Amino acid sequence: MGFETIKNSSKKAMKSSTFHLKVEQIKPLKEAAEALHVSQSEIVRQSINNFLEWFNRDQTSGEKKRA
């Protein structure tokens, strides 16, 4: 899922999207989940939410600069 796909997708479509991890990403994910005492899916969900918040702020900032 690329940036344009995220930008043009509805929230429902984004929530139902499947994300795939590379093998080298699994160990840090497992370690983070264990350290925070939450599930790995919660770590992924929070990471995606944080990225989307950043992305939306970045888009809004870019629109203000162009205006």
PDB file of C-alpha atoms in Angstrom:
ATOM      1  CA  MET A   1       0.000   0.000   0.000  1.00  0.00           C
ATOM      2  CA  GLY A   2       1.714   3.172  -1.181  1.00  0.00           C
ATOM      3  CA  PHE A   3       1.271   6.756  -0.049  1.00  0.00           C
ATOM      4  CA  GLU A   4      -1.183   7.596  -2.829  1.00  0.00           C
ATOM      5  CA  THR A   5      -3.270   4.544  -1.952  1.00  0.00           C
ATOM      6  CA  ILE A   6      -3.402   5.628   1.686  1.00  0.00           C
ATOM      7  CA  LYS A   7      -4.180   9.219   0.720  1.00  0.00           C
ATOM      8  CA  ASN A   8      -7.076   8.206  -1.539  1.00  0.00           C
ATOM      9  CA  SER A   9      -8.501   5.398   0.623  1.00  0.00           C
ATOM     10  CA  SER A  10     -11.424   5.556   2.961  1.00  0.00           C
ATOM     11  CA  LYS A  11     -10.812   4.804   6.635  1.00  0.00           C
ATOM     12  CA  LYS A  12     -12.820   1.590   6.313  1.00  0.00           C
ATOM     13  CA  ALA A  13     -10.694   0.456   3.367  1.00  0.00           C
ATOM     14  CA  MET A  14      -7.482   1.253   5.232  1.00  0.00           C
ATOM     15  CA  LYS A  15      -8.614  -0.648   8.330  1.00  0.00           C
ATOM     16  CA  SER A  16      -9.357  -3.735   6.254  1.00  0.00           C
ATOM     17  CA  SER A  17      -6.047  -3.641   4.383  1.00  0.00           C
ATOM     18  CA  THR A  18      -3.473  -6.330   5.006  1.00  0.00           C
ATOM     19  CA  PHE A  19       0.056  -5.345   5.959  1.00  0.00           C
ATOM     20  CA  HIS A  20       2.985  -7.689   5.481  1.00  0.00           C
ATOM     21  CA  LEU A  21       6.136  -7.622   7.577  1.00  0.00           C
ATOM     22  CA  LYS A  22       9.610  -8.479   6.403  1.00  0.00           C
ATOM     23  CA  VAL A  23      11.394 -11.203   8.364  1.00  0.00           C
ATOM     24  CA  GLU A  24      13.827  -8.709   9.926  1.00  0.00           C
ATOM     25  CA  GLN A  25      10.863  -6.713  11.305  1.00  0.00           C
ATOM     26  CA  ILE A  26       9.352  -9.599  13.261  1.00  0.00           C
ATOM     27  CA  LYS A  27      11.930  -9.814  16.078  1.00  0.00           C
ATOM     28  CA  PRO A  28      11.768  -6.085  16.999  1.00  0.00           C
ATOM     29  CA  LEU A  29       7.969  -6.289  16.866  1.00  0.00           C
ATOM     30  CA  LYS A  30       7.950  -9.270  19.221  1.00  0.00           C
ATOM     31  CA  GLU A  31      10.402  -7.562  21.591  1.00  0.00           C
ATOM     32  CA  ALA A  32       8.355  -4.349  21.654  1.00  0.00           C
ATOM     33  CA  ALA A  33       5.146  -6.255  22.348  1.00  0.00           C
ATOM     34  CA  GLU A  34       6.769  -8.166  25.207  1.00  0.00           C
ATOM     35  CA  ALA A  35       8.311  -5.008  26.699  1.00  0.00           C
ATOM     36  CA  LEU A  36       5.006  -3.117  26.605  1.00  0.00           C
ATOM     37  CA  HIS A  37       2.926  -6.151  27.652  1.00  0.00           C
ATOM     38  CA  VAL A  38       0.593  -5.824  24.669  1.00  0.00           C
ATOM     39  CA  SER A  39      -0.105  -7.940  21.598  1.00  0.00           C
ATOM     40  CA  GLN A  40       1.941  -7.650  18.435  1.00  0.00           C
ATOM     41  CA  SER A  41      -1.180  -6.585  16.563  1.00  0.00           C
ATOM     42  CA  GLU A  42      -1.598  -3.699  19.041  1.00  0.00           C
ATOM     43  CA  ILE A  43       1.964  -2.544  18.298  1.00  0.00           C
ATOM     44  CA  VAL A  44       1.234  -2.664  14.558  1.00  0.00           C
ATOM     45  CA  ARG A  45      -2.102  -0.870  15.006  1.00  0.00           C
ATOM     46  CA  GLN A  46      -0.486   1.918  17.038  1.00  0.00           C
ATOM     47  CA  SER A  47       2.367   2.229  14.534  1.00  0.00           C
ATOM     48  CA  ILE A  48      -0.063   2.572  11.645  1.00  0.00           C
ATOM     49  CA  ASN A  49      -2.158   5.110  13.556  1.00  0.00           C
ATOM     50  CA  ASN A  50       0.944   7.138  14.416  1.00  0.00           C
ATOM     51  CA  PHE A  51       2.045   7.085  10.784  1.00  0.00           C
ATOM     52  CA  LEU A  52      -1.386   8.164   9.550  1.00  0.00           C
ATOM     53  CA  GLU A  53      -1.488  11.022  12.067  1.00  0.00           C
ATOM     54  CA  TRP A  54       1.955  12.167  10.910  1.00  0.00           C
ATOM     55  CA  PHE A  55       0.955  11.790   7.255  1.00  0.00           C
ATOM     56  CA  ASN A  56      -2.222  13.829   7.749  1.00  0.00           C
ATOM     57  CA  ARG A  57      -0.305  16.586   9.572  1.00  0.00           C
ATOM     58  CA  ASP A  58       2.286  16.599   6.790  1.00  0.00           C
ATOM     59  CA  GLN A  59      -0.417  16.873   4.119  1.00  0.00           C
ATOM     60  CA  THR A  60      -2.185  19.677   5.990  1.00  0.00           C
ATOM     61  CA  SER A  61       1.104  21.511   6.470  1.00  0.00           C
ATOM     62  CA  GLY A  62       1.902  21.178   2.759  1.00  0.00           C
ATOM     63  CA  GLU A  63      -1.515  22.510   1.772  1.00  0.00           C
ATOM     64  CA  LYS A  64      -1.095  25.543   4.043  1.00  0.00           C
ATOM     65  CA  LYS A  65       2.333  26.291   2.542  1.00  0.00           C
ATOM     66  CA  ARG A  66       0.913  26.162  -0.999  1.00  0.00           C
ATOM     67  CA  ALA A  67      -2.037  28.434  -0.133  1.00  0.00           C
TER      68      ALA A  67
END
